[in-house]
Each structure stands twice: as C-alpha cells, then as structure tokens.
Amino acid sequence: MKELSSAEFRQMFLDFFKSKGHDVEPSASLVPHDDPTLLWINSGVATLKKYFDGTVIPKNPRITNAQKSIRTNDIENVGKTARHQTFFEMLGNFSVGDYFKEDAIPWAWEFLTSPKWLDLDPEKLYVTVYPKDTEAHRIWHEVVGLPEDHIIKVEDNFWDIGEGPSGPDSEIFYDRGQKFNNVAEDDPENYPGGENERYLELWNIVFSEFNHLADGRYVEQPHKNIDTGMGLERVVSVLQNAPTNFETDLFMPIIHRTEEISGQVKYGDSEKTDVAFKIIADHARAVSFAIGDGALPSNEGRGYVLRRLIRRAVLNGRRLGIDKPFLYELVTVVGKIMNSYYPEVEEQEGFIAKVIKSEEVRFSATLTDGLALLNQLIATQKAANKTVIDGRDAFKLFDTFGFPIELTVEYADEEGLTVNQAEFDEAMAEQKNRARAARGDLQSMGSQNETLMALKEPSEFVGYDNLTIPDAKLVVALQDGQEVKTLTSGTAELIFDRTPFYAEMGGQVADWGTIEDADGNLLAKVTDVQHAPNGQNLHTVEVVADLTVGQSYQLAVAELRRRKVRRNHTATHLLDQALRDVLGEHTHQAGSLVEPDYLRFDFTNLGQVTAAQLAEVEQIVNEKIWAELPVTTVETDLESAKKLGAIALFSEKYGDRVRVVKAGDYSMELCGGTHVKNTAELGLLKITSESAIGAGVRRIEAVTSKEAYQYLNDHDQMLQDVAADLKVKQLKELPNKISRLQQDLKDAQRDLQNIKAKMAQEEAQDKLQVVTAGHYQLATALIPNVSMNELRQLADNWRNQSQDDVLVLGTAQGAKVNLLVAVAKAAVAKGIKAGVIIKQIAPVIGGGGGGRPDMAQAGGKEADKLPQALQAAQEFLAKQD
C-alpha cells in the first residue's frame, strides 16, 4: 500500500482514468445550476445528469471527475462517527453508453491493487453484488480472480432514485481488521456491507442498465451507463493509516489551528472535546467552499444550512473555551490544504472570511437572546412546578437562535429539568416536510429518449450574422416522437443542416420565425428552439403546409424580436460589470433571463442593495450606452479567454472553444448569446425592480430602448395624474405638497392618539381597583382593546398621580393578550421588582415576559385568564415581607 497525501491520491485517480481514455471534468460549483431538485451538489454524478438521461450527448462518453459535495441530512452525526461529514469529495469514473461491467470492474481492481497505482493488499478487499446480477459476480470471480468468500450477495445492492436510470451496483470494501471495529467478532453486522467500522466501503460501481418507468416497470436502457463513486476522505484514511477520516491531512491542520486559537484544549484530551474539534474542522471546510461558490448565510434554503453550520461551529468553539469569533481564521488553513485542486478558496479568502466573521458576530448577539429565552422557559416551568420543557419551545430555540437540542438539554439538566424530545423530533419532521413540499414533487432525472439520442445529423448555427437562409435543407422531422419523411399539419420538431434560429441557452430565450418555400409561401411557424442531445438546434414548429425531409426551405428569424433580445442581452453584461464596480468583486451572476420586452438578472450579495447603489449602477450602465462602445466577439480556447480576463460563470460548463464578448474596454464575458454591434443601440436602460429572491441572492429587472421610454412615460403620466388630484400645477411642487399632507396626517393622528389616551385614562380611573396585598397597596384594572403603548402611558400617569405601590393592568385585543406591571420607586427600594411579578403571573395567560425593576410587560394567549392573573399578582405580593 502506498502512502500518499490527499492531493497525490486525487491526482492519481484522475490520471488512472485519463490513461483509460476518460476526459477529466472539472469540479462543478456546490450550488446546482438549473437543477431545482437539489439544494446542493451532493455527488459526482449530480452534475452529469444531462448525460445519463440522454438530454445531452457528451463529446467523450468516458468521463472522470473529483467533485466537491455537501450533504446535511444527518448533520447531527458529524464528529460523533468516523465517517460522517457535511463537505466531502467524490471521485468517479463514468461511461455514457460506452464501456460496461466487463471494463469497469477490472479497471477498479487494477487501480486498487496494481503496484503502479494504490497497491492495496488484495486479501483485504471484499465486494458485494446484487444477488440477481450474475454477470457482475462472474467478472469478479472469473476475470478478476476474487475468491467466492470475498464476494457477498446483498439484496440492497440496487441503485434506484425513482423514475429514470437505475440498476444493480457493486460495492468494494477494505478490511481494516477487528482492532478498528466497533462490534464484536460474532456480531451479525460484522461483515462487508454491515453496520461496522472494520469493513470500510471504498467504492461503489453502479451499472445503470434500466429505465425505471412512471408505471413502476423496469425496462432496459437503450444506452447502458457506468456511474461510480469513491469517497476521497475514506480512501485517504486507509492510505494514511488514520483511525478516522479526521486524522488525515485533510482535517488535522484545521484541528491544530483550532487548538492554537483555544490555547487551553488539545485534540485527544477527551472524547467530548474531540467531537467539538471534528465538528469545527468539517464545518470550516463546508462553509468556506459553499461561500466561495456563491452561497450566503440567511434564514432559508442553502443560506439556512450555512447559518446552521456556522452556529454549530461557534457553539462547539465555546466547548473549547473559545468565546470570540474564530471560525473565519480557519479559512486560510482550508485554502492551503485544498489549493492544489481547488484554488477558489484561497482566491476568495478575504471575502469568505469577512462573511463568516460577520455571521459569527451576529450570532454572538443572537446567542445572548437565546440564552435569555431559555432561562425564561426554565423559570416559567419552575414557577408552574413543572419539570419538562416543551419540545416545541426547544425547537424554537434551535430554529430561531441556532441552539442545538443537546445544548438545551444540557442547560435544562443543570436546572433539574428535562426536554420533551419526542415533541422536538415532531417539530423537526414537520419543518423537513414543509421544505420538501416547498421544493415540490420534482423528478431528479428523466428517462432516455432513444430517438433523439440517435440523431447524429450535423446542423450548423449561422445566426450570429444571418437572420435569413434561403436554402436550409431539412434533414430530420419528428412527429409524436417518431421520425417521419413528410409533414402536412400539427406540431413537429425539425433539424436543418444550417439554421439562423438561436436555441434557448444561457438565459437567452429562443428565436421565433417562419419557414417558407422559394416563392415566399408560409409552410410553418417556428415557436421554440432547443438543443437536441447531440447539440443540434431542434425547432418546434406549427405546420401550415407540406414539408418534406431532404428538401430545402427558406428560414427567417423574427427580426424585431431578435433585435430586442440582442439589446437586453448586452444590457445584462453591462449590468453585471456595473454591479461588480459598485458592490464589489464578490458579486457573481446567479442566473438571468433575456426576453424581448425585459431582462432579469440574478446576483449574489451579502445584504440589501441601497437606493443610492442601485442609482449608481443604473447611471454607470447608461453612461456606457451613451459612450457608444463597440461590442465585439472573438472565438478562442477557454484558457486563453481566462487569461484575457473574461468573466466566466462558475456554474457553467464550457467547451474547448468559447466566444468572448467585449463591450469596449468595460465588459468582457464568455457568452454564446447574440449581442448588438454597439452599446448605443440600447438607447437607455431603466431598472424597474430590485428584490431578494433567496439566500444571499438578489434580482434586478430592467428594460431598455422603447420599453424603457414607455416605462418612464407611464410613470410620468402617473405623476401628472397625482399632481392633478392634489391640485398641483407643476410636478416640481409635488414633493412639498405631499410633505405638507403627511404632516397634516401626522398631526391628526397625534390628536386622535391623545384623545384615545384621555379616554383610556378616564376608563382606567373608573375601573381601577385598589387592594391591600400584604404590606403593599396594589392597583389593578382590566381595560379592553388598548395597545401596550397605551398601557405604558397609563402606568406613567399612575406613577405621577398615585401613592399605590404596584400597578397591574391587563388588556385583550382579539387574540392578542397583554399584561403590564409598574412598581413605585419606594416599593422597588424594598425589593419588589416588576420583572419578578410579571414572570409569576404571565404563565397564567399562557405567555411570558420580562422587563426592568420598575416596569415589565408580557404577552399571552388566554384572555379569559386575565382576572386570574391579577389575582395571582395579589397573592404573590401578599407573601412578600
């Protein structure tokens, strides 16, 4: 067995499959591109779905990759087991309709056991196979030479995600010996594939040979695929003889830096602190890579996951005696470890660290609020002589303040209380169900379409320079999914040898237009254009008159539509660069839509975009339009384009040849779309809206040219109408008129509030009851339908006019119930505190609250219990000295 660093092993894997004719596919962003079924990229095959379901035919059917991935479905186990991680790398080799079992299995064996490669001991390798997969069993035994007692049949060895590609799989295990095990020698789980630590799964080879149909049937795929996954961290733990994944060169530098920051706890001191070190190391890797790929902390989706990971790391830092922001300091270490294959963390280190530190500081304040709420829950339960904290209250602490349930249990235990774990689990399950429902019933991968996949006829797009072609030859016609030679009516899909029609891609919508004969007679209307699996432009048409395969026709793009789309596409490029200029280089495009009548541009940003920033962005774009910058394109290779400084979208996959679109010396991006020749063609850009659409993602919508003029004209007319209604002759006088009206309204509202306060005061005087409670005079009143602000005003008046010691007021407005307690200075001096009283009486109305010694307030749910709450205050005071 060779001793290799993680970087050396990763490169060796890729080199091995490169030697077998595979193209090395770069690792994709952790943020899925055009895949709403995934929150994160969670496997090597996740970015290759389009190849496996036949949507796209790859240039080379043999692919290999090292793919960064995130999974958070069992985050609670991170650090507590040897292998659980949120961030990990999946190594894979893939065959898209090319080689199958007879090559995939021997190659796996060669890589694992050959002295040239990993040189693992064959005696320590075991495999599992699907019982009905006799072919895989035969190859392992007869071709590879693995003895029968090293081949285990397991019923679960069948990969199936529902509708789409599926098939049996074969897993490869490494025997680390009983000393690594966590079960006894005679335990029924002590076998390769069982729940144990002795037999470590290294590799899973999926033989994707079936289509799982919607009706439940399994039919053979027209093109069989190989999909494998090898966990890099697991294999590295074997190569470096590490007890767990965490004692490898992927994690230990992070752990050592955390030890330095702690200054008081070392890895290995105790099992409890070791778990904290592992959680911090894992989460530091996950958040560094995720933020580098454009995800930002927030309260939903990916952002919620990031926020939770950062908060878990911070809380575990406290277990190591770290009570200051520290996680951001680990970004440097993560970047150095992963730099050989993932330079993006080091390249964005400053931004990533800034985001994490900001979140740590924010959580520090939230943590204080959470602890206050937890202490209040504990006090409330104790006051009511209860020993169990409601599980849903514990879930609120988890969901709102980031408190792990373990922390709540620990704090409660110190006070002699327990937590209703079943209720907590129920609330957690409900949240997961809501998240699943929000994503919808989305199909992860489609089934292969053999007809489209088989279409190999070449088709050239010539629409950058030509909007009309007089002699395009019809080479393929499909109707109802079948090839036909002649069309007479209905909807059909067509492929021509040449076409001026742009197929939808990169956010730009497809062209529309017509198909005519040589005499100009309309034969079909083009309503959509998409890419076929082999890259041809596939035209969806409504047939008007006869079309015949092999004949030539005139294709004409709807020129006005194309011209408007072209303007808006160039506008997105200018907008992209202007946002970077104003907000910072951390801003990345997160999606776009280029329509004829408007454009939509999504981008990442830490917070809101101010009105001033938005105005500056708009001003910059318009200045570039008025500067009449020439827009040019050049075709080159990807590396040359990057050296030129062209912006590339991290979520896009680019081919060997790319188009670089430049707007003067201002903007330069990789783009396959259509653009104007000069920015002056845009005329004007007007931003119509800016909003948040998700975790750390904002959206701008804008219009250009005629649509921009119409937008401004419509708004001008609205202002004219408002001015007429307000009897203002000139628009410039409108702001002053509105300000005066607002002041008049504010004065009227103040007068109304004073009247209401006076009426409430009079009502309070009528309803106020004063009783003696022990050594104190207690004044109480129930006043319906007033706000908490009005209760405070009543308390201020009482304090100025009354000689009573304590005031308790209650009110109910619909379902909203409030209590207020005020204590006179003399009573406060004797030890009577409003905050203490409110905590005693608030549970009576099903609520909680707090405040200062002289005034406190509470909210609740049970209006009918208000009289009992006032009685509880009297009883409490009666017991005081």
Coordinates of C-alpha atoms in Angstrom, one line a residue, residues 65-549:
N65 CA -14.0 13.8 -12.0
A66 CA -13.3 14.8 -8.4
Q67 CA -16.5 16.6 -7.3
K68 CA -16.8 18.6 -4.1
S69 CA -20.1 17.8 -2.5
I70 CA -22.3 18.7 0.5
R71 CA -24.8 16.6 2.3
T72 CA -26.6 17.7 5.5
N73 CA -29.3 15.2 6.0
D74 CA -27.5 13.7 9.1
I75 CA -25.6 16.7 10.3
E76 CA -26.1 15.6 13.9
N77 CA -23.8 12.7 13.4
V78 CA -20.8 14.8 12.2
G79 CA -17.9 14.4 14.7
K80 CA -19.6 11.6 16.5
T81 CA -18.8 8.9 13.9
A82 CA -15.6 8.1 12.0
R83 CA -17.0 9.0 8.5
H84 CA -19.9 11.5 8.7
Q85 CA -19.1 14.8 7.0
T86 CA -21.1 17.6 5.5
F87 CA -18.4 18.5 3.0
F88 CA -16.6 15.8 1.1
E89 CA -15.1 14.9 -2.2
M90 CA -16.5 12.1 -4.5
L91 CA -14.2 10.6 -7.1
G92 CA -15.9 8.9 -10.0
N93 CA -15.5 7.4 -13.4
F94 CA -18.4 7.4 -15.8
S95 CA -19.4 5.7 -19.0
V96 CA -22.2 7.2 -21.0
G97 CA -23.3 4.4 -23.3
D98 CA -19.8 3.2 -23.8
Y99 CA -18.0 0.6 -21.7
F100 CA -19.9 -1.5 -19.1
K101 CA -19.2 -4.2 -16.4
E102 CA -16.6 -6.1 -18.4
D103 CA -14.3 -3.0 -18.2
A104 CA -15.5 -1.1 -15.1
I105 CA -14.9 -4.0 -12.7
P106 CA -11.3 -5.0 -13.9
W107 CA -10.3 -1.3 -14.0
A108 CA -11.4 -0.7 -10.4
W109 CA -9.4 -3.8 -9.4
E110 CA -6.4 -2.6 -11.3
F111 CA -6.4 0.8 -9.7
L112 CA -6.8 -0.6 -6.2
T113 CA -4.3 -3.4 -6.4
S114 CA -1.7 -2.6 -9.1
P115 CA 1.8 -1.7 -7.7
K116 CA 1.8 1.1 -10.2
W117 CA -1.3 2.6 -8.5
L118 CA -2.6 2.2 -5.0
D119 CA -1.1 -1.3 -4.4
L120 CA -3.6 -2.4 -1.8
D121 CA -3.5 -5.9 -0.4
P122 CA -6.0 -8.0 -2.5
E123 CA -6.6 -10.2 0.6
K124 CA -8.1 -7.2 2.4
L125 CA -10.6 -6.4 -0.4
Y126 CA -14.2 -7.6 -0.4
V127 CA -17.1 -6.9 -2.8
T128 CA -20.8 -7.0 -2.6
V129 CA -23.1 -7.7 -5.5
Y130 CA -26.8 -7.7 -6.3
P131 CA -28.0 -11.4 -6.0
K132 CA -29.6 -11.3 -9.5
D133 CA -26.6 -9.7 -11.1
T134 CA -24.8 -12.9 -12.1
E135 CA -22.7 -11.1 -14.7
A136 CA -21.0 -8.9 -12.1
H137 CA -20.5 -11.9 -9.9
R138 CA -18.9 -13.8 -12.8
I139 CA -16.5 -11.0 -13.7
W140 CA -15.4 -10.5 -10.1
H141 CA -14.8 -14.2 -9.7
E142 CA -13.6 -15.5 -13.1
V143 CA -12.0 -12.4 -14.6
V144 CA -10.6 -10.6 -11.6
G145 CA -10.0 -13.8 -9.7
L146 CA -11.6 -12.8 -6.4
P147 CA -12.4 -15.9 -4.3
E148 CA -16.0 -16.7 -3.6
D149 CA -15.6 -16.0 0.1
H150 CA -14.7 -12.4 -0.8
I151 CA -17.9 -11.8 -2.8
I152 CA -21.1 -11.2 -0.8
K153 CA -24.6 -11.1 -2.2
V154 CA -26.6 -8.2 -0.7
E155 CA -30.2 -7.5 -1.6
D156 CA -29.8 -3.8 -1.2
N157 CA -27.2 -3.5 -3.9
F158 CA -29.6 -1.9 -6.4
W159 CA -29.4 1.9 -7.2
D160 CA -32.8 3.4 -7.7
I161 CA -33.9 7.1 -7.4
G162 CA -37.5 6.5 -8.7
E163 CA -38.3 7.3 -12.3
G164 CA -35.2 7.4 -14.5
P165 CA -31.9 5.4 -14.8
S166 CA -31.4 2.6 -12.3
G167 CA -29.6 -0.7 -11.9
P168 CA -27.6 -3.1 -9.7
D169 CA -24.4 -1.9 -8.1
S170 CA -21.2 -3.5 -6.6
E171 CA -19.5 -2.1 -3.6
I172 CA -15.8 -2.6 -2.7
F173 CA -14.7 -2.8 1.0
Y174 CA -11.4 -2.7 2.7
D175 CA -10.8 -4.9 5.8
R176 CA -9.1 -2.8 8.4
G177 CA -9.0 -5.6 10.9
Q178 CA -11.0 -6.2 14.0
K179 CA -9.0 -3.7 16.0
F180 CA -10.8 -1.0 14.0
N181 CA -14.2 -2.5 14.6
N182 CA -17.0 -1.2 16.8
V183 CA -18.8 -4.5 17.0
A184 CA -17.9 -7.9 18.4
E185 CA -16.3 -10.6 16.2
D186 CA -19.5 -12.7 16.3
D187 CA -21.9 -9.7 15.8
P188 CA -24.3 -10.4 12.8
E189 CA -23.3 -6.9 11.4
N190 CA -19.6 -7.9 11.3
Y191 CA -19.4 -8.5 7.5
P192 CA -18.6 -6.4 4.4
G193 CA -21.7 -4.2 3.9
G194 CA -22.8 -4.5 7.6
E195 CA -23.0 -1.7 10.1
N196 CA -19.5 -1.8 11.4
E197 CA -16.1 0.1 11.2
R198 CA -14.0 -2.9 10.3
Y199 CA -15.0 -3.2 6.6
L200 CA -14.7 0.2 5.1
E201 CA -16.6 1.0 1.9
L202 CA -14.2 2.5 -0.6
W203 CA -16.0 2.4 -3.9
N204 CA -19.5 1.9 -5.4
I205 CA -19.9 0.9 -9.0
V206 CA -23.4 1.4 -10.3
F207 CA -24.4 -0.5 -13.5
S208 CA -27.1 1.8 -14.8
E209 CA -28.9 -0.5 -17.3
F210 CA -32.6 0.0 -16.7
N211 CA -35.1 2.8 -17.1
H212 CA -37.5 2.9 -14.1
L213 CA -40.7 4.0 -15.8
A214 CA -43.5 6.1 -14.2
D215 CA -45.8 3.0 -14.1
G216 CA -43.2 1.1 -12.0
R217 CA -41.8 -1.1 -14.7
Y218 CA -38.1 -1.5 -15.3
V219 CA -37.0 -1.7 -19.0
E220 CA -33.6 -2.0 -20.4
Q221 CA -32.0 1.4 -21.3
P222 CA -31.0 1.9 -24.9
H223 CA -27.6 3.1 -23.7
K224 CA -26.2 1.5 -20.6
N225 CA -24.1 3.6 -18.3
I226 CA -21.5 3.3 -15.6
D227 CA -21.6 5.6 -12.6
T228 CA -19.1 5.2 -9.8
G229 CA -18.4 7.0 -6.5
M230 CA -15.3 6.7 -4.3
G231 CA -15.1 8.8 -1.1
L232 CA -11.8 10.6 -1.2
E233 CA -11.6 11.1 2.6
R234 CA -12.3 7.4 3.3
V235 CA -9.5 6.1 1.0
V236 CA -7.1 8.7 2.4
S237 CA -7.8 7.4 5.9
V238 CA -6.7 4.0 4.7
L239 CA -3.6 5.3 2.8
Q240 CA -2.5 7.3 5.9
N241 CA -3.4 4.6 8.4
A242 CA -5.7 7.1 10.2
P243 CA -8.3 5.8 12.7
T244 CA -11.0 8.0 11.1
N245 CA -11.3 10.5 8.3
F246 CA -10.4 13.3 10.7
E247 CA -6.9 12.2 11.5
T248 CA -5.8 12.8 7.8
D249 CA -4.0 15.7 6.2
L250 CA -7.5 17.0 5.1
F251 CA -8.5 17.8 8.6
M252 CA -5.6 17.8 11.1
P253 CA -4.1 21.2 10.0
I254 CA -7.6 22.7 10.8
I255 CA -7.7 21.0 14.1
H256 CA -4.2 22.1 15.0
R257 CA -5.0 25.7 14.2
T258 CA -8.2 25.4 16.4
E259 CA -6.0 24.1 19.2
E260 CA -3.8 27.2 18.9
I261 CA -6.9 29.5 19.0
S262 CA -8.3 27.7 22.0
G263 CA -4.9 27.8 23.9
Q264 CA -6.3 25.5 26.6
V265 CA -7.7 22.3 25.0
K266 CA -5.8 19.8 22.8
Y267 CA -7.1 17.2 20.4
G268 CA -7.2 13.9 22.3
D269 CA -7.8 15.4 25.7
S270 CA -11.3 13.9 25.9
E271 CA -14.0 12.3 23.6
K272 CA -16.3 15.3 24.2
T273 CA -13.8 17.9 23.1
D274 CA -12.6 15.8 20.2
V275 CA -16.1 15.8 18.8
A276 CA -16.1 19.6 19.0
F277 CA -12.7 19.7 17.1
K278 CA -14.1 17.5 14.4
I279 CA -17.3 19.4 14.0
I280 CA -15.4 22.7 13.7
A281 CA -13.0 21.2 11.1
D282 CA -15.8 19.8 9.0
H283 CA -17.9 22.9 9.1
A284 CA -15.0 25.2 8.3
R285 CA -14.4 23.2 5.1
A286 CA -18.1 23.2 4.2
V287 CA -18.8 26.9 4.7
S288 CA -15.5 28.0 3.1
F289 CA -16.3 26.2 -0.1
A290 CA -20.0 27.0 -0.1
I291 CA -19.5 30.7 0.4
G292 CA -16.8 30.6 -2.3
D293 CA -19.3 29.2 -4.7
G294 CA -21.8 32.0 -4.1
A295 CA -24.0 30.8 -1.2
L296 CA -24.5 33.2 1.7
P297 CA -26.0 32.8 5.2
S298 CA -29.7 33.5 5.5
N299 CA -32.9 32.2 7.0
E300 CA -33.9 29.9 4.2
G301 CA -32.6 27.2 1.8
R302 CA -28.9 27.0 1.4
G303 CA -28.4 30.1 3.4
Y304 CA -30.1 28.5 6.4
V305 CA -27.8 25.5 6.1
L306 CA -24.8 27.8 6.1
R307 CA -26.1 29.7 9.1
R308 CA -26.7 26.5 11.0
L309 CA -23.2 25.1 10.2
I310 CA -21.5 28.4 11.4
R311 CA -23.6 28.5 14.6
R312 CA -22.8 24.8 15.3
A313 CA -19.1 25.5 14.9
V314 CA -19.3 28.6 17.1
L315 CA -21.1 26.7 19.9
N316 CA -18.6 23.9 19.7
G317 CA -15.8 26.5 19.9
R318 CA -17.3 27.6 23.2
R319 CA -16.8 24.0 24.4
L320 CA -13.1 24.5 23.7
G321 CA -13.0 27.8 25.6
I322 CA -13.2 30.0 22.5
D323 CA -15.6 32.9 23.2
K324 CA -14.6 35.2 20.3
P325 CA -15.1 35.0 16.5
F326 CA -12.6 32.4 15.3
L327 CA -14.1 30.3 12.5
Y328 CA -13.1 32.9 9.9
E329 CA -9.4 32.4 10.8
L330 CA -9.7 28.8 9.6
V331 CA -10.4 29.8 6.0
T332 CA -6.7 30.3 5.4
V333 CA -6.0 26.7 6.5
V334 CA -8.7 25.3 4.4
G335 CA -7.4 27.1 1.4
K336 CA -3.9 25.9 1.8
I337 CA -5.0 22.3 2.2
M338 CA -7.1 22.2 -0.9
N339 CA -5.2 24.7 -3.1
S340 CA -3.7 22.1 -5.5
Y341 CA -7.1 21.2 -7.0
Y342 CA -9.5 23.9 -5.6
P343 CA -7.7 27.3 -5.8
E344 CA -11.0 29.2 -5.4
V345 CA -10.9 29.2 -1.6
E346 CA -7.5 31.0 -1.5
E347 CA -8.5 33.3 -4.3
Q348 CA -11.6 34.4 -2.4
E349 CA -10.2 34.1 1.1
G350 CA -10.8 37.7 2.2
F351 CA -14.4 37.7 1.1
I352 CA -15.2 34.2 2.6
A353 CA -13.6 35.2 6.0
K354 CA -15.5 38.5 6.0
V355 CA -18.8 36.7 5.5
I356 CA -18.1 34.1 8.2
K357 CA -16.8 36.7 10.8
S358 CA -19.9 38.9 10.2
E359 CA -22.1 35.8 10.9
E360 CA -20.1 34.9 14.0
V361 CA -20.5 38.4 15.4
R362 CA -24.2 38.4 14.6
F363 CA -24.7 35.0 16.3
S364 CA -23.0 36.3 19.4
A365 CA -25.9 38.7 19.9
T366 CA -28.4 36.1 19.0
L367 CA -26.9 33.6 21.4
T368 CA -27.4 36.1 24.2
D369 CA -31.1 36.5 23.3
G370 CA -31.4 32.7 23.0
L371 CA -30.0 32.2 26.5
A372 CA -32.4 34.8 27.9
L373 CA -35.3 32.9 26.3
L374 CA -34.0 29.6 27.6
N375 CA -33.6 31.0 31.1
Q376 CA -37.1 32.4 30.9
L377 CA -38.5 29.0 29.8
I378 CA -36.7 27.3 32.7
A379 CA -38.1 30.0 35.2
T380 CA -41.6 29.6 33.9
Q381 CA -41.6 25.8 34.2
K382 CA -40.2 26.1 37.7
A383 CA -42.8 28.7 38.7
A384 CA -45.5 26.3 37.5
N385 CA -43.9 23.4 39.3
K386 CA -43.2 21.6 36.0
T387 CA -40.1 19.6 35.3
V388 CA -40.3 19.2 31.5
I389 CA -39.6 21.9 28.8
D390 CA -42.0 21.8 25.9
G391 CA -40.3 20.2 22.8
R392 CA -41.7 22.9 20.5
D393 CA -40.1 25.6 22.7
A394 CA -36.8 23.7 22.4
F395 CA -37.3 23.6 18.6
K396 CA -37.9 27.4 18.6
L397 CA -34.6 27.8 20.3
F398 CA -33.0 25.6 17.6
D399 CA -34.8 27.1 14.6
T400 CA -34.6 30.8 15.6
F401 CA -31.4 31.0 17.7
G402 CA -29.4 28.1 16.4
F403 CA -29.4 26.2 19.7
P404 CA -28.6 22.5 19.2
I405 CA -31.0 20.4 21.2
E406 CA -28.1 19.0 23.1
L407 CA -27.3 22.4 24.4
T408 CA -30.9 23.0 25.6
V409 CA -30.9 19.6 27.2
E410 CA -27.6 20.3 29.0
Y411 CA -28.8 23.7 30.3
A412 CA -32.1 22.2 31.4
D413 CA -30.4 19.3 33.2
E414 CA -28.3 21.8 35.2
E415 CA -31.6 23.2 36.5
G416 CA -33.1 19.8 37.2
L417 CA -35.4 19.8 34.1
T418 CA -35.7 17.6 31.1
V419 CA -36.8 18.3 27.5
N420 CA -39.7 16.6 25.6
Q421 CA -37.5 15.1 22.9
A422 CA -40.5 13.5 21.1
E423 CA -42.2 16.9 20.6
F424 CA -38.9 18.3 19.4
D425 CA -38.5 15.5 16.8
E426 CA -42.0 16.0 15.7
A427 CA -41.5 19.7 15.1
M428 CA -38.2 18.9 13.2
A429 CA -40.0 16.4 11.0
E430 CA -42.7 19.0 10.2
Q431 CA -40.1 21.5 9.1
K432 CA -38.4 19.0 6.8
N433 CA -41.8 18.1 5.3
R434 CA -42.5 21.8 4.7
A435 CA -39.1 22.2 3.0
R436 CA -39.8 19.1 0.8
A437 CA -43.3 20.5 -0.1
A438 CA -41.8 23.9 -1.0
R439 CA -39.4 22.2 -3.4
G440 CA -42.3 20.3 -4.9
D441 CA -42.5 16.8 -6.4
L442 CA -39.6 17.3 -8.8
Q443 CA -38.1 14.4 -10.8
S444 CA -34.3 14.2 -10.2
M445 CA -33.5 12.6 -13.6
G446 CA -35.5 11.9 -16.8
S447 CA -35.6 8.8 -18.9
Q448 CA -33.6 8.4 -22.0
N449 CA -35.2 9.3 -25.4
E450 CA -33.7 6.9 -27.8
T451 CA -35.0 8.7 -30.9
L452 CA -33.4 12.0 -30.0
M453 CA -30.2 10.4 -28.8
A454 CA -29.8 8.6 -32.1
L455 CA -29.9 11.7 -34.2
K456 CA -26.4 12.4 -35.4
E457 CA -27.0 14.5 -38.4
P458 CA -24.9 17.7 -38.2
S459 CA -26.5 21.1 -38.0
E460 CA -24.6 24.4 -38.1
F461 CA -25.9 27.6 -36.4
V462 CA -25.2 30.6 -38.6
G463 CA -27.5 33.1 -36.9
Y464 CA -24.9 35.4 -35.4
D465 CA -24.5 37.1 -38.8
N466 CA -27.6 35.9 -40.8
L467 CA -31.2 36.1 -39.8
T468 CA -32.4 34.5 -43.1
I469 CA -31.2 31.5 -45.0
P470 CA -32.8 30.8 -48.5
D471 CA -31.7 27.2 -48.8
A472 CA -31.6 25.3 -45.5
K473 CA -32.0 21.6 -46.0
L474 CA -34.5 19.7 -43.8
V475 CA -32.6 16.6 -42.6
V476 CA -34.8 15.3 -39.7
A477 CA -38.5 15.6 -39.0
L478 CA -40.1 14.2 -35.8
Q479 CA -43.8 14.0 -35.0
D480 CA -45.2 12.3 -31.9
G481 CA -41.6 11.3 -31.1
Q482 CA -41.1 9.3 -34.3
E483 CA -39.2 10.1 -37.4
V484 CA -41.3 10.9 -40.5
K485 CA -40.5 11.9 -44.1
T486 CA -43.4 14.2 -44.8
L487 CA -45.4 16.7 -42.7
T488 CA -48.8 18.1 -43.5
S489 CA -50.1 19.6 -40.3
G490 CA -49.8 19.7 -36.5
T491 CA -46.8 20.2 -34.2
A492 CA -43.4 18.8 -35.2
E493 CA -39.7 19.0 -34.4
L494 CA -37.2 19.8 -37.2
I495 CA -33.5 19.7 -37.7
F496 CA -31.9 21.6 -40.7
D497 CA -28.3 21.3 -42.0
R498 CA -28.0 25.1 -41.3
T499 CA -30.1 27.4 -39.2
P500 CA -30.3 31.1 -38.2
F501 CA -32.5 30.3 -35.2
Y502 CA -30.9 30.6 -31.8
A503 CA -31.7 27.7 -29.4
E504 CA -32.5 28.8 -25.8
M505 CA -29.3 28.9 -23.8
G506 CA -27.5 30.9 -21.2
G507 CA -30.7 32.7 -20.1
Q508 CA -31.5 34.0 -23.7
V509 CA -34.8 32.8 -25.0
A510 CA -35.2 31.1 -28.3
D511 CA -35.9 32.8 -31.6
W512 CA -39.2 32.7 -33.3
G513 CA -39.8 33.0 -37.0
T514 CA -41.1 31.3 -40.2
I515 CA -40.3 28.5 -42.7
E516 CA -41.2 29.4 -46.3
D517 CA -40.8 27.9 -49.8
A518 CA -38.8 29.5 -52.6
D519 CA -41.9 31.6 -53.6
G520 CA -42.3 33.0 -50.1
N521 CA -45.3 30.9 -49.1
L522 CA -45.6 30.2 -45.4
L523 CA -45.1 26.5 -44.6
A524 CA -44.6 26.6 -40.8
K525 CA -44.2 28.9 -37.8
V526 CA -41.2 28.3 -35.5
T527 CA -42.4 28.7 -31.9
D528 CA -39.4 27.3 -29.9
V529 CA -35.8 26.1 -30.5
Q530 CA -34.0 23.8 -28.0
H531 CA -30.7 21.8 -28.2
A532 CA -31.1 18.1 -29.1
P533 CA -28.9 15.7 -27.1
N534 CA -26.1 15.8 -29.8
G535 CA -26.2 19.6 -29.9
Q536 CA -28.3 20.3 -33.0
N537 CA -30.8 23.1 -32.9
L538 CA -34.2 21.4 -32.6
H539 CA -37.0 23.6 -34.0
T540 CA -40.5 23.2 -32.6
V541 CA -43.0 24.3 -35.4
E542 CA -46.6 24.6 -36.2
V543 CA -47.0 23.1 -39.7
V544 CA -49.2 25.1 -42.1
A545 CA -48.4 23.3 -45.4
D546 CA -46.4 20.3 -46.6
L547 CA -42.7 19.8 -45.6
T548 CA -40.5 17.0 -46.9
V549 CA -37.2 15.7 -45.5

